[in-house]
Tab-separated table of C-alpha atoms in Angstrom:
chain	number	residue	atom	x	y	z
U	1	MET	CA	28.256	-8.105	-12.528
U	2	LYS	CA	25.622	-7.411	-9.906
U	3	LEU	CA	23.903	-4.058	-10.298
U	4	LYS	CA	24.575	-1.922	-7.222
U	5	LEU	CA	21.730	0.355	-8.250
U	6	LEU	CA	19.262	-2.378	-7.311
U	7	ASN	CA	20.477	-2.426	-3.693
U	8	ALA	CA	18.510	0.764	-3.096
U	9	LEU	CA	15.290	-1.060	-3.990
U	10	GLN	CA	15.540	-3.403	-1.010
U	11	ASP	CA	14.072	-0.767	1.317
U	12	ALA	CA	12.189	1.245	-1.298
U	13	VAL	CA	8.671	2.554	-0.843
U	14	ILE	CA	6.190	3.234	-3.627
U	15	LYS	CA	4.032	6.332	-3.187
U	16	ALA	CA	0.634	5.872	-4.792
U	17	PRO	CA	-2.379	8.195	-4.672
U	18	LEU	CA	-5.531	6.559	-3.346
U	19	HIS	CA	-8.870	8.270	-3.898
U	20	PHE	CA	-12.049	6.260	-3.464
U	21	GLU	CA	-15.529	6.431	-2.008
U	22	PHE	CA	-16.921	3.807	0.325
U	23	GLY	CA	-20.387	4.037	1.854
U	24	GLY	CA	-20.684	7.661	0.799
U	25	VAL	CA	-17.426	8.627	2.518
U	26	THR	CA	-14.483	9.842	0.433
U	27	PHE	CA	-10.990	8.645	1.286
U	28	LYS	CA	-8.048	10.436	-0.300
U	29	PHE	CA	-4.373	10.057	0.632
U	30	THR	CA	-1.004	9.016	-0.716
U	31	ALA	CA	-0.234	5.445	0.293
U	32	HIS	CA	3.330	4.386	1.099
U	33	ILE	CA	3.676	0.821	-0.108
U	34	LYS	CA	6.525	-1.589	0.519
U	35	LEU	CA	8.239	-2.547	-2.753
U	36	LEU	CA	8.440	-6.286	-3.417
U	37	ASP	CA	10.523	-8.210	-5.919
U	38	THR	CA	8.850	-10.499	-8.453
U	39	GLN	CA	9.301	-13.626	-6.344
U	40	GLN	CA	7.760	-11.960	-3.297
U	41	ILE	CA	4.787	-10.743	-5.367
U	42	ASP	CA	4.273	-14.234	-6.782
U	43	GLU	CA	4.372	-15.780	-3.307
U	44	LEU	CA	1.950	-13.210	-1.962
U	45	THR	CA	-0.568	-13.426	-4.797
U	46	SER	CA	-0.443	-17.112	-5.728
U	47	ASN	CA	-0.758	-18.441	-2.200
U	48	ASN	CA	-4.385	-17.268	-1.803
U	49	THR	CA	-4.268	-18.007	1.917
U	50	LYS	CA	-3.767	-14.379	2.972
U	51	THR	CA	-6.711	-12.085	3.434
U	52	ASP	CA	-6.897	-8.536	2.128
U	53	GLN	CA	-6.384	-7.366	5.693
U	54	GLN	CA	-3.186	-9.395	6.067
U	55	ILE	CA	-1.792	-8.151	2.756
U	56	ALA	CA	-2.628	-4.527	3.608
U	57	ARG	CA	-0.901	-4.883	6.992
U	58	GLU	CA	2.177	-6.259	5.283
U	59	LEU	CA	2.450	-3.805	2.409
U	60	LEU	CA	0.967	-0.481	3.554
U	61	VAL	CA	3.755	1.106	5.589
U	62	GLY	CA	2.549	4.705	5.796
U	63	TRP	CA	0.634	7.532	4.163
U	64	ASP	CA	0.614	11.272	3.549
U	65	GLY	CA	-2.280	13.638	3.195
U	66	PHE	CA	-4.861	11.608	5.095
U	67	ILE	CA	-7.304	14.129	6.549
U	68	ASP	CA	-10.162	13.380	8.967
U	69	GLU	CA	-12.505	16.269	9.784
U	70	GLY	CA	-9.822	18.800	8.852
U	71	GLN	CA	-7.079	17.138	10.899
U	72	PRO	CA	-4.128	15.163	9.525
U	73	VAL	CA	-4.147	11.488	10.448
U	74	THR	CA	-0.777	10.040	11.390
U	75	PHE	CA	-0.198	6.506	10.132
U	76	SER	CA	-0.287	3.866	12.854
U	77	SER	CA	-1.250	0.226	13.103
U	78	ASP	CA	-4.209	1.238	15.294
U	79	VAL	CA	-5.640	3.576	12.635
U	80	LEU	CA	-4.958	1.019	9.905
U	81	GLU	CA	-6.866	-1.596	11.906
U	82	GLN	CA	-9.854	0.769	12.126
U	83	LEU	CA	-9.883	0.998	8.321
U	84	LEU	CA	-9.402	-2.738	7.777
U	85	VAL	CA	-12.578	-3.574	9.707
U	86	TYR	CA	-14.390	-2.785	6.439
U	87	GLY	CA	-13.784	-5.388	3.742
U	88	GLY	CA	-14.328	-2.885	0.922
U	89	ILE	CA	-11.632	-0.579	2.261
U	90	ALA	CA	-9.249	-3.484	2.897
U	91	GLY	CA	-9.847	-4.750	-0.642
U	92	ARG	CA	-9.239	-1.327	-2.193
U	93	ILE	CA	-6.003	-0.801	-0.237
U	94	THR	CA	-4.782	-4.303	-1.078
U	95	ALA	CA	-5.569	-3.884	-4.779
U	96	GLU	CA	-3.573	-0.646	-4.854
U	97	CYS	CA	-0.675	-2.221	-2.958
U	98	ILE	CA	-0.464	-5.004	-5.561
U	99	ASN	CA	-1.095	-2.781	-8.602
U	100	ALA	CA	1.561	-0.302	-7.471
U	101	GLN	CA	4.171	-3.066	-7.745
U	102	TYR	CA	3.759	-3.017	-11.535
U	103	ARG	CA	3.792	0.743	-12.187
U	104	VAL	CA	6.989	2.491	-13.146
U	105	GLN	CA	7.184	6.273	-13.057
U	106	GLU	CA	8.798	8.026	-15.983
U	107	LYS	CA	11.371	10.638	-15.060
U	108	ASN	CA	11.473	13.913	-16.995
């Protein structure tokens, strides 16, 4: 019997808080990360041919609560590209995108 419950995971998004400092600037937002199955994670992480920037582009699909000088920042590929110019930011986003794949939230 195939679990129908798992069908909902095909388009699921993981919401993960990101809060880090880079170059004296604080970044804080909730990342929306594409959920991968185990095979997809293995392919992504064992290949070692993709850069942090490529992985972030593939897995980060949105965000909430990103504020720049008091104004909300809408997710777009253009804004993401501005962030990914910095290797430290790309690495931090990529690490969270991968780590989020292994966290399971407990329901009350």
